[in-house]
Coordinates of C-alpha atoms in Angstrom, one line a residue:
X252 CA -12.4 -81.2 -9.7
X253 CA -9.8 -83.8 -10.5
X254 CA -11.0 -85.0 -13.9
X255 CA -11.9 -83.3 -17.1
X256 CA -14.8 -83.6 -19.5
X257 CA -13.5 -83.7 -23.1
X258 CA -14.5 -84.6 -26.6
X259 CA -18.2 -84.8 -27.4
X260 CA -19.2 -84.3 -23.7
X261 CA -17.3 -81.1 -23.7
X262 CA -19.0 -80.0 -26.8
X263 CA -22.4 -80.8 -25.3
X264 CA -21.6 -78.8 -22.2
X265 CA -20.4 -75.8 -24.2
X266 CA -23.6 -75.8 -26.3
X267 CA -26.1 -76.6 -23.6
X268 CA -24.8 -74.3 -20.8
X269 CA -27.2 -71.6 -19.8
X270 CA -25.9 -68.1 -18.8
X271 CA -27.5 -65.4 -16.8
X272 CA -28.2 -62.4 -19.0
X273 CA -26.0 -59.3 -18.8
X274 CA -28.0 -56.4 -17.4
X275 CA -26.1 -53.1 -17.0
X276 CA -27.6 -50.0 -15.4
X277 CA -28.9 -47.5 -17.9
X278 CA -26.0 -45.1 -17.4
X279 CA -23.6 -47.9 -18.3
X280 CA -25.2 -48.6 -21.6
X281 CA -22.8 -46.3 -23.3
X282 CA -19.9 -48.3 -24.7
X283 CA -17.3 -45.7 -23.8
X284 CA -18.5 -45.1 -20.3
X285 CA -18.7 -48.9 -19.7
X286 CA -15.2 -49.4 -21.1
X287 CA -13.6 -46.6 -19.0
X288 CA -15.6 -46.8 -15.8
X289 CA -15.4 -50.6 -15.4
X290 CA -11.6 -50.4 -15.7
X291 CA -11.2 -47.5 -13.2
X292 CA -13.8 -48.5 -10.6
X293 CA -12.2 -49.6 -7.3
X294 CA -12.3 -53.3 -6.8
X295 CA -13.1 -55.0 -3.5
X296 CA -11.7 -58.5 -3.1
X297 CA -13.5 -60.5 -0.4
X298 CA -13.1 -63.8 -2.2
X299 CA -10.5 -65.9 -3.9
X300 CA -6.8 -66.1 -3.2
X301 CA -5.0 -63.9 -0.7
X302 CA -1.5 -64.3 -1.9
X303 CA 0.5 -65.2 -5.0
X304 CA 4.1 -66.1 -5.8
X305 CA 6.2 -65.3 -8.9
X306 CA 6.9 -68.0 -11.5
X307 CA 9.3 -67.7 -14.4
X308 CA 8.6 -69.6 -17.6
X309 CA 11.4 -70.3 -20.1
X310 CA 11.0 -69.2 -23.7
X311 CA 14.4 -70.7 -24.7
X312 CA 16.5 -68.3 -26.7
X313 CA 13.7 -65.7 -26.3
X314 CA 14.2 -65.4 -22.6
X315 CA 11.5 -65.8 -20.0
X316 CA 8.0 -64.9 -19.0
X317 CA 7.1 -64.0 -15.5
X318 CA 3.7 -65.1 -14.0
X319 CA 1.9 -64.8 -10.7
X320 CA 0.6 -68.1 -9.3
X321 CA -1.9 -68.8 -6.6
X322 CA -1.9 -72.5 -5.6
X323 CA -4.7 -74.6 -4.1
X324 CA -3.8 -76.6 -1.0
X325 CA -2.3 -80.0 -1.5
X326 CA -0.3 -81.5 -4.3
X327 CA -0.3 -79.4 -7.5
X328 CA -1.4 -82.2 -9.7
X329 CA -4.6 -82.7 -7.7
X330 CA -6.2 -79.5 -8.9
X331 CA -6.8 -78.1 -12.4
X332 CA -4.9 -75.0 -13.5
X333 CA -6.2 -71.9 -15.3
X334 CA -3.6 -69.6 -16.9
X335 CA -4.6 -66.1 -18.0
X336 CA -3.3 -63.7 -20.5
X337 CA -4.0 -60.0 -20.5
X338 CA -4.6 -57.3 -23.2
X339 CA -2.6 -54.7 -24.9
X340 CA -0.3 -52.8 -22.4
X341 CA -1.9 -54.7 -19.5
X342 CA -0.2 -57.0 -17.0
X343 CA -0.7 -59.9 -14.6
X344 CA -2.1 -57.1 -12.3
X345 CA -4.8 -55.9 -14.7
X346 CA -8.0 -55.8 -12.7
X347 CA -9.8 -58.2 -15.0
X348 CA -7.1 -60.9 -14.6
X349 CA -7.2 -60.4 -10.8
X350 CA -11.0 -60.7 -11.0
X351 CA -11.1 -63.9 -13.1
X352 CA -8.3 -65.5 -11.1
X353 CA -9.9 -64.8 -7.8
X354 CA -13.2 -66.2 -8.9
X355 CA -11.5 -69.3 -10.4
X356 CA -9.5 -69.9 -7.2
X357 CA -12.7 -69.7 -5.2
X358 CA -14.0 -72.5 -7.4
X359 CA -11.0 -74.7 -6.6
X360 CA -8.6 -74.0 -9.4
X361 CA -4.9 -73.1 -9.4
X362 CA -4.5 -69.7 -11.2
X363 CA -1.5 -68.5 -13.2
X364 CA -1.6 -64.9 -14.3
X365 CA 0.9 -64.5 -17.1
X366 CA 2.7 -61.3 -18.1
X367 CA 2.9 -61.3 -21.8
X368 CA 6.5 -60.6 -23.0
X369 CA 7.8 -57.2 -21.6
X370 CA 4.7 -56.5 -19.6
X371 CA 4.4 -56.0 -15.9
X372 CA 7.9 -54.7 -15.6
X373 CA 9.6 -57.7 -17.4
X374 CA 11.3 -55.9 -20.2
X375 CA 14.7 -57.2 -18.9
X376 CA 13.6 -60.9 -19.2
X377 CA 13.5 -61.1 -23.0
X378 CA 15.4 -59.4 -25.9
X379 CA 12.2 -59.5 -27.9
X380 CA 9.1 -57.3 -28.0
X381 CA 5.5 -58.7 -27.9
X382 CA 2.7 -59.0 -30.5
X383 CA -0.7 -60.5 -31.0
X384 CA 0.7 -63.6 -32.7
X385 CA 2.9 -65.1 -30.0
X386 CA 1.0 -68.4 -29.9
X387 CA 4.3 -70.2 -29.2
X388 CA 4.3 -68.7 -25.8
X389 CA 1.1 -70.7 -24.9
X390 CA 3.0 -73.9 -25.6
X391 CA 5.8 -72.8 -23.3
X392 CA 3.3 -72.1 -20.5
X393 CA 1.6 -75.5 -20.9
X394 CA 4.9 -77.3 -21.0
X395 CA 6.1 -75.5 -17.9
X396 CA 2.9 -76.5 -16.0
X397 CA 3.3 -80.1 -17.1
X398 CA 7.0 -80.7 -16.7
X399 CA 7.7 -78.6 -13.7
X400 CA 4.4 -78.9 -11.8
X401 CA 3.0 -82.2 -12.9
X402 CA -0.4 -80.6 -13.8
X403 CA -2.2 -82.2 -16.8
X404 CA -5.7 -80.5 -16.4
X405 CA -4.9 -77.1 -17.9
X406 CA -7.4 -74.4 -19.0
X407 CA -6.9 -71.0 -20.6
X408 CA -8.6 -67.6 -20.3
X409 CA -7.6 -64.5 -22.2
X410 CA -8.7 -60.9 -22.6
X411 CA -8.3 -58.8 -25.8
X412 CA -4.8 -59.3 -27.2
X413 CA -4.1 -62.2 -24.9
X414 CA -7.4 -63.8 -26.1
X415 CA -6.3 -63.6 -29.7
X416 CA -3.0 -65.4 -28.8
X417 CA -4.9 -68.2 -27.1
X418 CA -7.4 -68.6 -30.0
X419 CA -4.6 -68.6 -32.5
X420 CA -2.8 -71.3 -30.6
X421 CA -5.9 -73.5 -30.5
X422 CA -6.6 -73.0 -34.1
X423 CA -3.1 -73.9 -35.1
X424 CA -3.2 -77.1 -33.0
X425 CA -6.5 -78.2 -34.5
X426 CA -7.2 -81.8 -33.4
X427 CA -4.2 -81.8 -31.1
X428 CA -5.5 -78.8 -29.1
X429 CA -7.0 -81.0 -26.3
X430 CA -3.6 -82.5 -25.7
X431 CA -2.5 -79.1 -24.4
X432 CA -5.6 -77.2 -23.2
X433 CA -8.9 -78.8 -22.1
X434 CA -11.1 -75.7 -22.3
X435 CA -10.8 -71.9 -23.0
X436 CA -12.7 -68.7 -22.5
X437 CA -11.9 -65.4 -24.1
X438 CA -13.3 -61.8 -23.7
X439 CA -13.3 -58.9 -26.1
X440 CA -11.0 -60.6 -28.7
X441 CA -9.7 -58.7 -31.7
X442 CA -10.1 -61.8 -34.0
X443 CA -9.5 -59.6 -37.1
X444 CA -6.6 -57.3 -36.3
X445 CA -6.9 -55.2 -39.5
X446 CA -10.5 -54.5 -38.9
X447 CA -9.8 -53.7 -35.3
X448 CA -7.1 -51.2 -36.2
X449 CA -9.4 -49.6 -38.8
X450 CA -12.1 -49.1 -36.1
X451 CA -9.5 -47.7 -33.7
X452 CA -8.6 -45.1 -36.3
X453 CA -12.1 -43.6 -36.2
X454 CA -12.4 -40.1 -34.8
X455 CA -14.4 -41.1 -31.8
X456 CA -11.6 -43.4 -30.7
X457 CA -8.8 -40.8 -30.7
X458 CA -8.7 -41.1 -26.9
X459 CA -8.0 -44.8 -26.9
X460 CA -5.5 -44.5 -29.8
X461 CA -3.5 -41.8 -28.0
X462 CA -3.6 -43.8 -24.7
X463 CA -2.2 -47.0 -26.2
X464 CA 0.3 -45.2 -28.4
X465 CA 1.7 -43.2 -25.5
X466 CA 2.0 -46.4 -23.5
X467 CA 3.7 -48.3 -26.3
X468 CA 6.2 -45.5 -26.9
X469 CA 7.0 -45.3 -23.1
X470 CA 7.6 -49.0 -23.1
X471 CA 10.0 -48.7 -26.0
X472 CA 11.9 -46.1 -24.1
X473 CA 12.4 -48.6 -21.3
X474 CA 13.2 -51.4 -23.6
X475 CA 15.8 -49.6 -25.6
X476 CA 17.5 -48.4 -22.4
X477 CA 18.0 -52.1 -21.6
X478 CA 18.7 -53.2 -25.1
X479 CA 20.5 -50.3 -27.0
X480 CA 20.1 -50.5 -30.7
X481 CA 16.9 -52.5 -30.6
X482 CA 15.0 -49.7 -32.3
X483 CA 15.3 -46.1 -33.5
X484 CA 13.7 -44.1 -30.8
X485 CA 13.9 -40.8 -32.8
X486 CA 11.5 -42.4 -35.3
X487 CA 9.4 -44.1 -32.7
X488 CA 8.8 -40.8 -30.8
X489 CA 7.1 -39.4 -33.9
X490 CA 4.5 -42.3 -34.1
X491 CA 0.9 -41.2 -33.7
X492 CA -1.2 -44.4 -34.4
X493 CA -1.2 -48.1 -33.6
X494 CA -0.9 -48.9 -37.3
X495 CA 2.2 -46.8 -37.6
X496 CA 3.7 -48.4 -34.5
X497 CA 3.1 -51.8 -35.9
X498 CA 4.5 -50.8 -39.3
X499 CA 7.6 -49.2 -37.8
X500 CA 8.2 -51.5 -34.8
X501 CA 6.1 -54.7 -34.4
X502 CA 6.1 -56.0 -38.0
X503 CA 9.8 -55.6 -38.8
X504 CA 10.8 -56.9 -35.3
X505 CA 8.9 -60.2 -35.8
X506 CA 9.6 -60.6 -39.5
X507 CA 6.2 -59.8 -40.8
X508 CA 7.5 -56.9 -42.9
X509 CA 4.5 -54.6 -42.8
X510 CA 1.6 -54.0 -40.4
X511 CA -0.8 -55.3 -43.0
X512 CA 1.0 -58.6 -43.2
X513 CA 1.3 -58.8 -39.4
X514 CA -2.5 -58.3 -39.0
X515 CA -3.2 -60.9 -41.7
X516 CA -0.9 -63.6 -40.2
X517 CA -1.4 -63.0 -36.5
X518 CA -5.2 -62.8 -36.5
X519 CA -7.1 -65.7 -35.0
X520 CA -10.1 -65.3 -37.3
X521 CA -9.0 -67.6 -40.1
X522 CA -8.2 -70.4 -37.6
X523 CA -11.5 -70.4 -35.6
X524 CA -12.9 -73.2 -37.7
X525 CA -10.0 -75.5 -36.7
X526 CA -10.5 -75.2 -32.9
X527 CA -11.3 -78.6 -31.3
X528 CA -11.3 -77.4 -27.7
X529 CA -14.5 -76.3 -25.9
X530 CA -14.2 -72.5 -26.0
X531 CA -16.4 -69.6 -24.9
X532 CA -16.2 -66.3 -26.7
X533 CA -17.7 -63.3 -24.9
X534 CA -18.2 -60.2 -27.1
X535 CA -20.2 -57.0 -26.8
X536 CA -21.8 -55.8 -29.9
X537 CA -21.0 -52.2 -28.9
X538 CA -17.3 -52.7 -28.3
X539 CA -15.9 -49.3 -29.3
X540 CA -12.8 -50.7 -31.1
X541 CA -13.5 -54.3 -32.0
X542 CA -16.0 -54.7 -34.8
X543 CA -18.7 -57.3 -34.2
X544 CA -19.2 -58.3 -37.9
X545 CA -16.3 -60.8 -38.0
X546 CA -18.0 -62.8 -35.2
X547 CA -20.9 -63.5 -37.6
X548 CA -19.1 -64.8 -40.6
X549 CA -16.0 -66.6 -39.3
X550 CA -17.4 -70.1 -38.8
X551 CA -18.1 -69.7 -35.1
X552 CA -21.6 -71.0 -35.4
X553 CA -20.6 -74.0 -37.5
X554 CA -17.9 -75.2 -35.1
X555 CA -19.5 -77.3 -32.3
X556 CA -16.6 -76.6 -30.0
X557 CA -17.2 -72.8 -30.0
X558 CA -19.9 -70.9 -28.1
X559 CA -20.4 -67.2 -28.8
X560 CA -22.0 -65.3 -25.9
X561 CA -22.8 -61.9 -27.5
X562 CA -24.3 -59.0 -25.6
X563 CA -25.9 -55.8 -26.8
X564 CA -23.9 -53.7 -24.2
X565 CA -20.6 -54.2 -22.4
X566 CA -18.0 -52.0 -24.2
X567 CA -14.4 -53.3 -24.3
X568 CA -13.6 -55.7 -21.4
X569 CA -16.3 -53.8 -19.3
X570 CA -19.4 -55.9 -18.7
X571 CA -20.1 -54.2 -15.4
X572 CA -23.7 -55.1 -14.4
X573 CA -26.2 -53.3 -12.2
X574 CA -25.6 -55.9 -9.4
X575 CA -24.1 -59.3 -9.0
X576 CA -26.1 -61.9 -11.0
X577 CA -27.3 -65.0 -9.1
X578 CA -24.5 -66.3 -7.0
X579 CA -21.8 -64.2 -8.7
X580 CA -19.2 -62.7 -6.2
X581 CA -19.5 -59.2 -7.8
X582 CA -21.0 -57.3 -10.7
X583 CA -18.3 -58.0 -13.2
X584 CA -20.5 -60.3 -15.3
X585 CA -18.0 -61.6 -18.0
X586 CA -15.5 -62.7 -15.4
X587 CA -18.1 -64.9 -13.7
X588 CA -19.2 -66.4 -17.1
X589 CA -15.6 -67.3 -17.9
X590 CA -15.3 -69.2 -14.6
X591 CA -18.8 -70.7 -14.9
X592 CA -17.9 -72.1 -18.3
X593 CA -14.5 -73.4 -17.4
X594 CA -15.4 -75.0 -14.1
X595 CA -18.4 -76.7 -15.8
X596 CA -15.8 -78.6 -17.9
X597 CA -14.4 -80.2 -14.7
X598 CA -16.2 -82.5 -12.2
X599 CA -15.5 -84.4 -9.1
X600 CA -13.9 -87.8 -9.8

């Protein structure tokens, strides 16, 4: 896997690739059950890497990111690298990042699981917070892999919020995208942040809303203990919704002004037409807090570099099947499709 397929060949692979269907058991065809159970079910790892080492990536004046790397044997430059970005309030230890990275490592790829700013216990590494629009961090990751490791064949995978960051970066780069990333795959991406927050505000999603808000507030407690004066915790403790958190904390911190403006400027949706890197988008139609409609009218079908793999079931980052499909290592279907897609873009020289 020492060379990369790019350009028209990459487009052809993205379009022509066949995927095994997602078949969940009947009791996992409820979006909420799929979402919660798939994330809480104990994982058994009998494949992939056995160890990892910490890697710090400079963000310049914004501090550092910390990642967890698992290296293939031999010189670093001889194998491609897949970096992975997690979702809201996740970390490099999120089960889905572990699953994708172990499957990719088993396929012969270096893996680099990145903690988004402040996540995974890294609040002390940066004076900033995090948001869905930090596409500049993708550039820092790529530059680190090139300059410090000598790796040119770089691929990306993201889940939820991290997936939006990757798509936003690729859309901003346009024709220059392949100079940085040769292929990407994303799962359960909130490509339209405003519509996602609107769906989160529905009554049936109160559990998710409370869970994420509680986690965000707890993180701000830790952050302000390290950086006094960063935010008004008395006001933050009263927050009860993600929109309110973004209006009070995220948008002002990053200069967006309001939550509405943040959602407009940080969403990947308007940039999807510009992506020139073979990219797989996996999305469940029943995702409880990401609407499917934006996937139908955002130019995905007209962009030859994009391949949408939509499923009737799957919930949010769930995709737990009845049993492993084909030669898959386990029943986490979306993880295997990510690795199938990305490894198909590389071949033996």
